[in-house]
Structures are given as structure tokens and as C-alpha cells.
mmCIF file of C-alpha atoms and ligand atoms in Angstrom:
data_model
loop_
_atom_site.group_PDB
_atom_site.id
_atom_site.type_symbol
_atom_site.label_atom_id
_atom_site.label_comp_id
_atom_site.label_asym_id
_atom_site.label_seq_id
_atom_site.Cartn_x
_atom_site.Cartn_y
_atom_site.Cartn_z
ATOM 1 C CA MET A 1 -6.198 -14.430 6.284
ATOM 2 C CA GLN A 2 -9.924 -14.304 7.113
ATOM 3 C CA VAL A 3 -12.086 -16.320 4.755
ATOM 4 C CA GLU A 4 -15.776 -15.541 4.267
ATOM 5 C CA ALA A 5 -17.275 -18.838 3.102
ATOM 6 C CA ASP A 6 -19.671 -19.004 0.160
ATOM 7 C CA GLN A 7 -23.143 -19.929 1.468
ATOM 8 C CA ASN A 8 -23.601 -22.186 -1.566
ATOM 9 C CA LEU A 9 -20.683 -24.421 -0.627
ATOM 10 C CA ILE A 10 -21.669 -28.052 -0.253
ATOM 11 C CA ILE A 11 -20.871 -29.272 3.223
ATOM 12 C CA TYR A 12 -21.484 -32.463 5.200
ATOM 13 C CA PHE A 13 -23.615 -32.161 8.327
ATOM 14 C CA ASN A 14 -24.857 -35.118 10.418
ATOM 15 C CA GLY A 15 -25.003 -37.602 7.554
ATOM 16 C CA GLN A 16 -26.280 -35.224 4.858
ATOM 17 C CA TYR A 17 -24.678 -33.228 2.095
ATOM 18 C CA MET A 18 -26.246 -29.775 2.030
ATOM 19 C CA ARG A 19 -25.563 -26.124 1.288
ATOM 20 C CA LEU A 20 -23.620 -24.231 3.933
ATOM 21 C CA GLY A 21 -26.472 -21.716 4.131
ATOM 22 C CA GLU A 22 -28.889 -24.516 5.074
ATOM 23 C CA ALA A 23 -26.804 -25.848 7.986
ATOM 24 C CA LYS A 24 -28.125 -24.110 11.074
ATOM 25 C CA VAL A 25 -27.568 -24.557 14.803
ATOM 26 C CA GLY A 26 -29.823 -23.349 17.600
ATOM 27 C CA ILE A 27 -28.906 -20.442 19.838
ATOM 28 C CA LEU A 28 -28.945 -22.644 22.980
ATOM 29 C CA THR A 29 -26.494 -25.194 21.554
ATOM 30 C CA HIS A 30 -24.304 -26.478 24.393
ATOM 31 C CA ALA A 31 -21.019 -26.037 22.498
ATOM 32 C CA LEU A 32 -21.809 -22.427 21.650
ATOM 33 C CA HIS A 33 -22.138 -21.549 25.337
ATOM 34 C CA TYR A 34 -19.543 -23.818 26.902
ATOM 35 C CA GLY A 35 -16.969 -24.500 24.154
ATOM 36 C CA THR A 36 -17.719 -28.244 24.185
ATOM 37 C CA GLY A 37 -16.615 -29.062 20.668
ATOM 38 C CA VAL A 38 -13.524 -30.555 19.072
ATOM 39 C CA PHE A 39 -12.312 -29.494 15.660
ATOM 40 C CA GLU A 40 -9.681 -30.399 13.109
ATOM 41 C CA GLY A 41 -7.977 -28.751 10.192
ATOM 42 C CA VAL A 42 -6.969 -30.614 7.051
ATOM 43 C CA ARG A 43 -5.382 -29.248 3.873
ATOM 44 C CA GLY A 44 -5.761 -30.019 0.224
ATOM 45 C CA HIS A 45 -3.050 -28.736 -2.139
ATOM 46 C CA TRP A 46 -3.756 -28.190 -5.821
ATOM 47 C CA ASN A 47 -1.045 -29.277 -8.263
ATOM 48 C CA ASP A 48 -1.769 -27.431 -11.483
ATOM 49 C CA SER A 49 0.666 -29.302 -13.732
ATOM 50 C CA GLN A 50 -0.744 -32.658 -12.588
ATOM 51 C CA GLN A 51 -4.323 -31.266 -12.481
ATOM 52 C CA GLN A 52 -4.670 -32.983 -9.134
ATOM 53 C CA LEU A 53 -5.831 -32.011 -5.661
ATOM 54 C CA TYR A 54 -3.918 -33.835 -2.901
ATOM 55 C CA VAL A 55 -5.356 -34.135 0.602
ATOM 56 C CA LEU A 56 -2.603 -34.230 3.194
ATOM 57 C CA ARG A 57 -2.572 -37.004 5.810
ATOM 58 C CA ALA A 58 -6.363 -37.117 6.054
ATOM 59 C CA PRO A 59 -6.617 -40.475 7.917
ATOM 60 C CA GLU A 60 -4.160 -39.217 10.579
ATOM 61 C CA HIS A 61 -6.178 -36.029 11.035
ATOM 62 C CA TYR A 62 -9.388 -38.015 11.448
ATOM 63 C CA GLU A 63 -7.739 -40.448 13.813
ATOM 64 C CA ARG A 64 -6.580 -37.484 15.938
ATOM 65 C CA TRP A 65 -10.039 -35.919 15.754
ATOM 66 C CA LYS A 66 -11.788 -39.055 16.969
ATOM 67 C CA ARG A 67 -9.322 -39.560 19.813
ATOM 68 C CA ASN A 68 -9.600 -35.911 20.856
ATOM 69 C CA CYS A 69 -13.395 -36.195 20.738
ATOM 70 C CA GLY A 70 -12.977 -38.976 23.282
ATOM 71 C CA ILE A 71 -11.552 -36.449 25.767
ATOM 72 C CA LEU A 72 -14.972 -34.744 25.833
ATOM 73 C CA ARG A 73 -16.829 -38.046 25.275
ATOM 74 C CA ILE A 74 -18.115 -36.887 21.906
ATOM 75 C CA THR A 75 -18.863 -39.680 19.419
ATOM 76 C CA VAL A 76 -18.247 -39.403 15.685
ATOM 77 C CA PRO A 77 -19.917 -42.557 14.333
ATOM 78 C CA LEU A 78 -17.601 -42.974 11.325
ATOM 79 C CA SER A 79 -14.128 -44.415 10.802
ATOM 80 C CA PRO A 80 -11.127 -42.306 9.696
ATOM 81 C CA GLN A 81 -11.414 -43.968 6.271
ATOM 82 C CA GLN A 82 -15.127 -43.107 5.955
ATOM 83 C CA LEU A 83 -14.379 -39.521 7.034
ATOM 84 C CA THR A 84 -11.586 -39.328 4.446
ATOM 85 C CA ASP A 85 -13.996 -40.592 1.768
ATOM 86 C CA ILE A 86 -16.539 -37.921 2.721
ATOM 87 C CA THR A 87 -13.810 -35.288 2.483
ATOM 88 C CA LEU A 88 -12.891 -36.408 -1.032
ATOM 89 C CA GLU A 89 -16.550 -36.445 -1.989
ATOM 90 C CA LEU A 90 -16.973 -32.879 -0.733
ATOM 91 C CA MET A 91 -14.060 -31.725 -2.851
ATOM 92 C CA ARG A 92 -15.533 -33.380 -5.923
ATOM 93 C CA ARG A 93 -19.052 -32.078 -5.317
ATOM 94 C CA ASN A 94 -17.616 -28.575 -4.949
ATOM 95 C CA ARG A 95 -15.401 -29.173 -7.996
ATOM 96 C CA PHE A 96 -12.401 -27.703 -6.237
ATOM 97 C CA GLU A 97 -9.309 -27.079 -8.327
ATOM 98 C CA THR A 98 -7.492 -24.885 -5.842
ATOM 99 C CA ASN A 99 -5.883 -25.039 -2.396
ATOM 100 C CA VAL A 100 -8.456 -26.083 0.172
ATOM 101 C CA TYR A 101 -8.895 -26.030 3.934
ATOM 102 C CA VAL A 102 -11.159 -28.616 5.563
ATOM 103 C CA ARG A 103 -12.771 -28.001 8.942
ATOM 104 C CA PRO A 104 -14.224 -31.064 10.709
ATOM 105 C CA LEU A 105 -16.180 -30.098 13.833
ATOM 106 C CA ALA A 106 -17.913 -32.300 16.403
ATOM 107 C CA TYR A 107 -19.785 -30.855 19.343
ATOM 108 C CA LYS A 108 -22.271 -31.236 22.138
ATOM 109 C CA CYS A 109 -25.510 -30.173 20.509
ATOM 110 C CA SER A 110 -28.287 -30.309 23.096
ATOM 111 C CA GLU A 111 -30.137 -27.023 23.373
ATOM 112 C CA ARG A 112 -30.611 -26.167 27.007
ATOM 113 C CA ILE A 113 -29.024 -24.275 29.890
ATOM 114 C CA GLY A 114 -26.627 -26.285 32.092
ATOM 115 C CA VAL A 115 -22.951 -27.121 31.720
ATOM 116 C CA ALA A 116 -23.157 -30.915 32.340
ATOM 117 C CA PRO A 117 -22.716 -32.551 28.914
ATOM 118 C CA ASP A 118 -25.077 -35.285 27.755
ATOM 119 C CA ASP A 119 -24.853 -37.800 24.904
ATOM 120 C CA GLN A 120 -26.233 -35.618 22.107
ATOM 121 C CA ASP A 121 -23.437 -35.064 19.619
ATOM 122 C CA ALA A 122 -23.351 -33.500 16.165
ATOM 123 C CA HIS A 123 -20.627 -33.391 13.545
ATOM 124 C CA ALA A 124 -19.877 -31.537 10.350
ATOM 125 C CA ILE A 125 -17.152 -31.317 7.716
ATOM 126 C CA ILE A 126 -16.759 -28.089 5.784
ATOM 127 C CA ALA A 127 -14.259 -27.755 2.933
ATOM 128 C CA MET A 128 -13.509 -24.381 1.378
ATOM 129 C CA PRO A 129 -11.027 -22.740 -0.976
ATOM 130 C CA PHE A 130 -8.230 -21.308 1.136
ATOM 131 C CA GLY A 131 -4.986 -19.577 0.228
ATOM 132 C CA GLU A 132 -2.175 -18.442 2.512
ATOM 133 C CA TYR A 133 -3.205 -18.127 6.172
ATOM 134 C CA LEU A 134 -0.340 -15.826 7.193
ATOM 135 C CA HIS A 135 1.464 -13.801 4.527
ATOM 136 C CA SER A 136 4.868 -15.142 5.332
ATOM 137 C CA ALA A 137 6.890 -14.907 2.091
ATOM 138 C CA ASN A 138 9.279 -12.340 3.615
ATOM 139 C CA GLY A 139 9.087 -13.833 7.081
ATOM 140 C CA LEU A 140 6.911 -13.018 10.071
ATOM 141 C CA HIS A 141 7.366 -10.770 13.077
ATOM 142 C CA ALA A 142 6.339 -12.755 16.179
ATOM 143 C CA GLY A 143 5.782 -11.427 19.673
ATOM 144 C CA VAL A 144 5.856 -13.306 22.980
ATOM 145 C CA SER A 145 2.347 -13.042 24.399
ATOM 146 C CA SER A 146 1.447 -11.825 27.860
ATOM 147 C CA TRP A 147 -1.118 -14.664 27.861
ATOM 148 C CA ARG A 148 0.104 -18.108 28.958
ATOM 149 C CA ARG A 149 -0.617 -21.313 27.042
ATOM 150 C CA ILE A 150 -3.471 -23.117 28.677
ATOM 151 C CA ASP A 151 -2.294 -25.976 30.886
ATOM 152 C CA ASP A 152 -3.002 -29.677 30.268
ATOM 153 C CA ASN A 153 -4.709 -29.826 33.659
ATOM 154 C CA ALA A 154 -7.045 -26.971 32.723
ATOM 155 C CA ILE A 155 -7.939 -27.660 29.074
ATOM 156 C CA PRO A 156 -5.577 -29.999 27.169
ATOM 157 C CA ALA A 157 -3.826 -28.129 24.348
ATOM 158 C CA ARG A 158 -3.468 -31.394 22.438
ATOM 159 C CA GLY A 159 -7.242 -31.741 22.342
ATOM 160 C CA LYS A 160 -8.153 -29.051 19.774
ATOM 161 C CA ILE A 161 -11.101 -28.308 22.040
ATOM 162 C CA CYS A 162 -13.151 -25.338 20.818
ATOM 163 C CA GLY A 163 -13.203 -23.577 24.200
ATOM 164 C CA ALA A 164 -9.401 -23.733 24.433
ATOM 165 C CA TYR A 165 -9.166 -21.468 21.402
ATOM 166 C CA ALA A 166 -10.302 -18.501 23.488
ATOM 167 C CA ASN A 167 -6.680 -18.721 24.691
ATOM 168 C CA SER A 168 -5.412 -18.539 21.095
ATOM 169 C CA ALA A 169 -7.891 -15.761 20.247
ATOM 170 C CA LEU A 170 -6.743 -13.625 23.184
ATOM 171 C CA ALA A 171 -3.098 -14.073 22.212
ATOM 172 C CA THR A 172 -3.752 -13.388 18.514
ATOM 173 C CA ASP A 173 -5.800 -10.291 19.295
ATOM 174 C CA GLU A 174 -3.027 -8.946 21.501
ATOM 175 C CA ALA A 175 -0.331 -9.788 18.925
ATOM 176 C CA ARG A 176 -2.166 -8.118 16.037
ATOM 177 C CA HIS A 177 -2.941 -4.992 18.088
ATOM 178 C CA SER A 178 0.733 -4.799 19.075
ATOM 179 C CA GLY A 179 1.862 -4.930 15.438
ATOM 180 C CA PHE A 180 2.995 -8.578 15.378
ATOM 181 C CA ASP A 181 1.948 -11.151 12.805
ATOM 182 C CA GLU A 182 1.638 -14.023 15.264
ATOM 183 C CA ALA A 183 1.872 -14.679 18.998
ATOM 184 C CA ILE A 184 4.285 -17.035 20.741
ATOM 185 C CA LEU A 185 2.824 -18.426 23.949
ATOM 186 C CA LEU A 186 4.836 -19.525 26.956
ATOM 187 C CA ASN A 187 3.499 -22.268 29.205
ATOM 188 C CA GLU A 188 2.989 -21.919 32.956
ATOM 189 C CA ASN A 189 6.619 -23.026 33.508
ATOM 190 C CA GLY A 190 7.781 -20.065 31.431
ATOM 191 C CA HIS A 191 9.001 -22.250 28.569
ATOM 192 C CA VAL A 192 8.138 -21.629 24.963
ATOM 193 C CA ALA A 193 5.049 -23.641 23.976
ATOM 194 C CA GLU A 194 3.854 -22.699 20.487
ATOM 195 C CA GLY A 195 2.191 -20.085 18.315
ATOM 196 C CA ALA A 196 -1.509 -19.300 18.733
ATOM 197 C CA THR A 197 -2.384 -21.689 15.888
ATOM 198 C CA CYS A 198 0.898 -23.370 15.013
ATOM 199 C CA ASN A 199 3.905 -25.214 16.395
ATOM 200 C CA LEU A 200 7.292 -23.551 16.724
ATOM 201 C CA PHE A 201 10.761 -24.713 15.713
ATOM 202 C CA MET A 202 14.102 -22.985 16.153
ATOM 203 C CA VAL A 203 17.538 -23.777 14.712
ATOM 204 C CA ARG A 204 20.667 -23.576 16.859
ATOM 205 C CA ASP A 205 24.006 -24.828 15.522
ATOM 206 C CA ARG A 206 22.318 -26.810 12.724
ATOM 207 C CA ARG A 207 20.042 -28.632 15.182
ATOM 208 C CA LEU A 208 16.314 -28.335 14.803
ATOM 209 C CA ILE A 209 14.700 -27.881 18.202
ATOM 210 C CA THR A 210 11.016 -27.931 19.125
ATOM 211 C CA PRO A 211 9.192 -28.188 22.472
ATOM 212 C CA PRO A 212 8.149 -31.712 23.552
ATOM 213 C CA VAL A 213 4.472 -32.688 23.441
ATOM 214 C CA SER A 214 4.410 -32.509 27.256
ATOM 215 C CA ASP A 215 5.030 -28.709 27.179
ATOM 216 C CA ASN A 216 1.364 -27.887 26.436
ATOM 217 C CA VAL A 217 1.503 -27.913 22.660
ATOM 218 C CA LEU A 218 -0.715 -29.431 20.036
ATOM 219 C CA GLU A 219 0.785 -32.652 18.684
ATOM 220 C CA GLY A 220 0.953 -31.147 15.225
ATOM 221 C CA ILE A 221 0.780 -33.300 12.133
ATOM 222 C CA THR A 222 2.774 -30.683 10.193
ATOM 223 C CA ARG A 223 5.298 -30.765 13.054
ATOM 224 C CA ASN A 224 5.614 -34.491 12.446
ATOM 225 C CA CYS A 225 6.042 -33.989 8.668
ATOM 226 C CA ILE A 226 8.775 -31.413 9.276
ATOM 227 C CA MET A 227 10.609 -33.685 11.716
ATOM 228 C CA GLN A 228 10.578 -36.525 9.180
ATOM 229 C CA LEU A 229 11.771 -34.280 6.341
ATOM 230 C CA ALA A 230 14.490 -32.719 8.505
ATOM 231 C CA ARG A 231 15.855 -36.091 9.584
ATOM 232 C CA HIS A 232 15.616 -37.960 6.300
ATOM 233 C CA GLU A 233 16.115 -35.289 3.657
ATOM 234 C CA MET A 234 18.220 -32.604 5.388
ATOM 235 C CA ARG A 235 20.084 -35.044 7.683
ATOM 236 C CA LEU A 236 19.500 -32.695 10.604
ATOM 237 C CA GLU A 237 19.459 -33.680 14.222
ATOM 238 C CA VAL A 238 15.960 -33.016 15.563
ATOM 239 C CA VAL A 239 15.641 -32.448 19.293
ATOM 240 C CA GLU A 240 12.454 -32.257 21.333
ATOM 241 C CA ARG A 241 13.253 -30.330 24.496
ATOM 242 C CA SER A 242 11.964 -27.356 26.460
ATOM 243 C CA ILE A 243 12.966 -23.998 25.022
ATOM 244 C CA ASP A 244 13.806 -20.985 27.181
ATOM 245 C CA ARG A 245 12.238 -17.694 26.185
ATOM 246 C CA SER A 246 15.663 -16.072 25.792
ATOM 247 C CA GLU A 247 16.760 -18.756 23.320
ATOM 248 C CA LEU A 248 14.307 -17.180 20.893
ATOM 249 C CA LEU A 249 16.474 -14.068 20.979
ATOM 250 C CA VAL A 250 19.758 -15.860 20.253
ATOM 251 C CA CYS A 251 18.689 -18.624 17.856
ATOM 252 C CA ASP A 252 19.905 -18.902 14.243
ATOM 253 C CA GLU A 253 16.496 -19.452 12.637
ATOM 254 C CA ALA A 254 12.891 -19.921 13.668
ATOM 255 C CA PHE A 255 9.674 -20.967 11.962
ATOM 256 C CA PHE A 256 6.062 -21.922 12.615
ATOM 257 C CA THR A 257 4.344 -25.035 11.288
ATOM 258 C CA GLY A 258 0.685 -25.916 10.975
ATOM 259 C CA THR A 259 -2.020 -27.106 8.627
ATOM 260 C CA ALA A 260 -3.196 -23.577 7.873
ATOM 261 C CA VAL A 261 0.210 -21.821 7.887
ATOM 262 C CA GLY A 262 2.282 -24.594 6.305
ATOM 263 C CA LEU A 263 5.869 -23.665 7.164
ATOM 264 C CA ALA A 264 6.117 -19.934 7.929
ATOM 265 C CA PRO A 265 9.546 -18.361 8.581
ATOM 266 C CA VAL A 266 9.904 -16.063 11.589
ATOM 267 C CA VAL A 267 12.490 -13.331 10.925
ATOM 268 C CA ARG A 268 11.867 -11.005 13.886
ATOM 269 C CA ILE A 269 10.881 -11.730 17.470
ATOM 270 C CA ASN A 270 9.916 -8.883 19.793
ATOM 271 C CA HIS A 271 11.506 -6.250 17.553
ATOM 272 C CA ARG A 272 14.822 -8.112 17.321
ATOM 273 C CA PRO A 273 15.972 -9.719 14.070
ATOM 274 C CA VAL A 274 16.431 -13.486 14.149
ATOM 275 C CA ARG A 275 20.139 -13.651 13.233
ATOM 276 C CA ASP A 276 20.372 -11.174 10.309
ATOM 277 C CA GLY A 277 16.600 -10.833 9.877
ATOM 278 C CA ALA A 278 16.444 -12.797 6.597
ATOM 279 C CA VAL A 279 14.876 -16.224 6.010
ATOM 280 C CA GLY A 280 17.676 -18.671 6.932
ATOM 281 C CA PRO A 281 18.974 -21.499 4.719
ATOM 282 C CA ILE A 282 17.554 -24.388 6.767
ATOM 283 C CA THR A 283 14.122 -22.751 6.952
ATOM 284 C CA HIS A 284 14.246 -22.060 3.234
ATOM 285 C CA GLY A 285 15.290 -25.650 2.434
ATOM 286 C CA MET A 286 12.625 -27.122 4.717
ATOM 287 C CA GLN A 287 9.972 -24.880 3.183
ATOM 288 C CA GLN A 288 10.825 -26.060 -0.330
ATOM 289 C CA LEU A 289 10.880 -29.712 0.710
ATOM 290 C CA TYR A 290 7.540 -29.417 2.483
ATOM 291 C CA THR A 291 5.919 -27.583 -0.431
ATOM 292 C CA ASP A 292 7.159 -30.201 -2.893
ATOM 293 C CA ALA A 293 6.052 -33.104 -0.686
ATOM 294 C CA VAL A 294 2.501 -31.806 -0.107
ATOM 295 C CA HIS A 295 2.015 -31.074 -3.809
ATOM 296 C CA GLY A 296 2.893 -34.652 -4.751
ATOM 297 C CA ARG A 297 6.262 -33.821 -6.279
ATOM 298 C CA VAL A 298 8.309 -36.192 -4.050
ATOM 299 C CA SER A 299 7.442 -39.832 -4.635
ATOM 300 C CA PHE A 300 8.806 -40.986 -1.252
ATOM 301 C CA TYR A 301 6.153 -38.949 0.578
ATOM 302 C CA ARG A 302 3.245 -39.793 -1.727
ATOM 303 C CA ASP A 303 1.736 -41.991 0.975
ATOM 304 C CA TRP A 304 0.993 -38.784 2.919
ATOM 305 C CA LEU A 305 -1.383 -37.787 0.128
ATOM 306 C CA THR A 306 -4.800 -38.878 -1.088
ATOM 307 C CA PRO A 307 -5.607 -37.721 -4.642
ATOM 308 C CA VAL A 308 -9.143 -36.379 -5.097
ATOM 309 C CA TYR A 309 -9.520 -37.046 -8.822
ATOM 310 C CA ASP A 310 -8.959 -40.288 -10.746
ATOM 311 C CA ALA A 311 -10.480 -42.211 -13.652
ATOM 312 C CA GLN A 312 -13.539 -43.127 -11.586
ATOM 313 C CA HIS A 313 -13.836 -39.605 -10.225
ATOM 314 C CA PRO A 314 -13.112 -37.186 -13.058
ATOM 315 C CA HIS A 315 -12.991 -33.410 -12.641
ATOM 316 C CA GLU A 316 -16.553 -32.501 -13.538
ATOM 317 C CA PRO A 317 -18.693 -35.329 -12.168
ATOM 318 C CA GLU A 318 -22.405 -35.447 -12.819
ATOM 319 C CA VAL A 319 -23.433 -35.737 -9.178
ATOM 320 C CA ALA A 320 -26.345 -34.492 -7.202
ATOM 321 C CA LEU A 321 -25.325 -31.352 -5.355
ATOM 322 C CA ALA A 322 -26.879 -32.327 -2.047
ATOM 323 C CA GLY A 323 -28.410 -35.435 -0.483
ATOM 324 C CA THR A 324 -27.697 -38.256 1.928
ATOM 325 C CA ALA A 325 -24.200 -39.593 2.277
ATOM 326 C CA GLY A 326 -23.865 -42.996 0.697
HETATM 327 N N1 PMP B 401 -0.836 -25.582 17.573
HETATM 328 C C1 PMP B 401 -2.094 -25.107 17.580
HETATM 329 C C2 PMP B 401 -2.576 -24.389 18.786
HETATM 330 C C3 PMP B 401 -2.922 -25.273 16.465
HETATM 331 O O1 PMP B 401 -4.178 -24.801 16.486
HETATM 332 C C4 PMP B 401 -2.422 -25.941 15.323
HETATM 333 C C5 PMP B 401 -3.288 -26.107 14.107
HETATM 334 N N2 PMP B 401 -3.985 -27.309 14.120
HETATM 335 C C6 PMP B 401 -1.100 -26.430 15.363
HETATM 336 C C7 PMP B 401 -0.344 -26.229 16.493
HETATM 337 C C8 PMP B 401 -0.516 -27.187 14.197
HETATM 338 O O2 PMP B 401 -1.035 -28.482 14.135
HETATM 339 P P1 PMP B 401 -1.193 -29.243 12.742
HETATM 340 O O3 PMP B 401 0.144 -29.218 12.108
HETATM 341 O O4 PMP B 401 -1.644 -30.602 13.084
HETATM 342 O O5 PMP B 401 -2.180 -28.451 11.962
#
């Protein structure tokens, strides 16, 4: 799904709340030319019966963001808790009562020619209404890309570094033009790494298998949620090990995970059905568990969630639309 953002959205940019349409960057911005930014993706899920918007594992996302910024020596001068508070404030100021995607972005902002980074950093958080990223209800058709996953010694995949997403863009472009819904990238060793924007799991003999973090994958937070749910709720053995390309063609089930995609079943890979080509029982069970957990319907996993609205922060607050962050 491609989302055109409303220019009137209230966003957070370098310490200020402002309209999206007012947040401008210069044409010589370092990150625009050299990819020297680090981003995140965070989800909010709307629970209609509880009239509540739940933000999923926000402190963990901000902790990852700050650490990844450290790879490029970008400073975000706020703690994960402060960043979480800003995120909640954005949701309230925008009066969101729907599923939401949040995009934190930090980048090298000096405006000049020359690749050497300096200490000028900028950061923004943009939250917007966001539905399904991939239409996956009936399962996706994935294709193994001719592009390789970028290597840790070139640009670390775990870093969510803006420039690294040229790799994902190339693979996605190729996949879509070849009639696939999503790409699967192999790493330079020829092992399965991940999707262009999501982690990959397969099921073989009731074991859930996913590549280890040392196989050039993003250390996905959804991946971590799924591993916890699989172990504790489904009593499945979860194995992190390298996956051969041909295992994709003989596995029982496969699915992608990610903040944007959630848990998306894969029912065909390179024109071959995964097993019988229908969404398998483990995938289906995991999808239901995950959906329930992120919507606040499973008390055990409530500590993954931060509610946006409460008695002090009701649904239609009388707040200034823009201004300095408190
Ligand atoms: N791999 C890549 C390349 C991604 O861009 C993402 C999305 N952040 C993921 C995996 C999934 O990570 P997470 O579950 O933390 O969103």
C-alpha cells in the first residue's frame, strides 16, 4: 500500500510540533544525497470495542533507533521514554482513532557537497493513518530476488540506514514487475535472509525456523513478538538457523513479519504453491494470536502496549495544534 500523507498532519520536527506541509528540508541535505539517515517504523492498533489506540513496543523501537543512529554517529537528544511520550502526543493532537504507522527519522542535515559526515543532525517523528501494507488475506506470492541482501560489512542490514533501502527498493521493484507481491532476498552466502521490508519464517515438521541475526537481516521487533508467541502460546520449537533457498520450495508453511506487514502468509514462492497453496494452520494460529495481542485482547502481552487515551488524555483534547514540545 502506498500512502499519500495529508499535509495538515501534525508532526514533530526538531523539537517542534508543526504541520507536515511546513516541515521542509533543503535540496543539499547530506542524507538526501548520501543516504545518511536512520529510520524506524512503529505501529498503533485501534481497538474499536475498547475505543483505545495501542502503540506496540514503542520504547523498544526507540531504543533500537537510538542504537542504530550510533552506527552513523547521529544523535537523537531524547530518551526512548521521551520519544514514546512525543509519539502519544502526536496521536492525540491528530485525534487518531484508526490504525497508525509512525515513522521516526534521524539524519545528517548539513547542506553542502561532500560525503564526510559532520555533527549536524536532525530528527522527526511522523504518525499517519495506515491500513494494510500488503494485501495478504489470501496469502502472498513471493519471488526470490536476483538482488542480494546487502552485507553487514557494506551497510549493516540491522541498522535501518536510509541508504540501505535502495537494496530493498531494487528488490521490490523487480518483484512487483515480475508479478510477485514481495521479494525474498538471499545473502552473499546464498542463504535466505529476509523480505525487502520484513523478516521471514518457515515451518517444517511443526518447527518454526527463521534466519539468525548474523545472516544479514534486520533484528525485527515483530520477529521477536512472533518467537515469544510461538514458544509460549503455541508450544512450538523455534529455531534460528540459516535457511537454504531450496527449503523454501519444500517447506510446510511460510510467512513474513514486520511492523508494516504484521504477519503476512506466503502461499506461493516462485510460482510453486507452499504445500497445498492455502494459508497453513500454524500461520493462521500465529496470525490470530498476534492480532489479538497487538489489539490489547491478551492480558499477558499488555506490557507490549502503550494506550494513547486515558482519563487525563481523553479522545478530543483541547490542545494547541502546533507549538514547541513540552
Ligand atoms: N526487515 C526489513 C528489511 C525491514 O525493513 C523491516 C521493517 N522494519 C523488518 C525486517 C521487520 O522489522 P520490525 O518487525 O522491527 O518492523
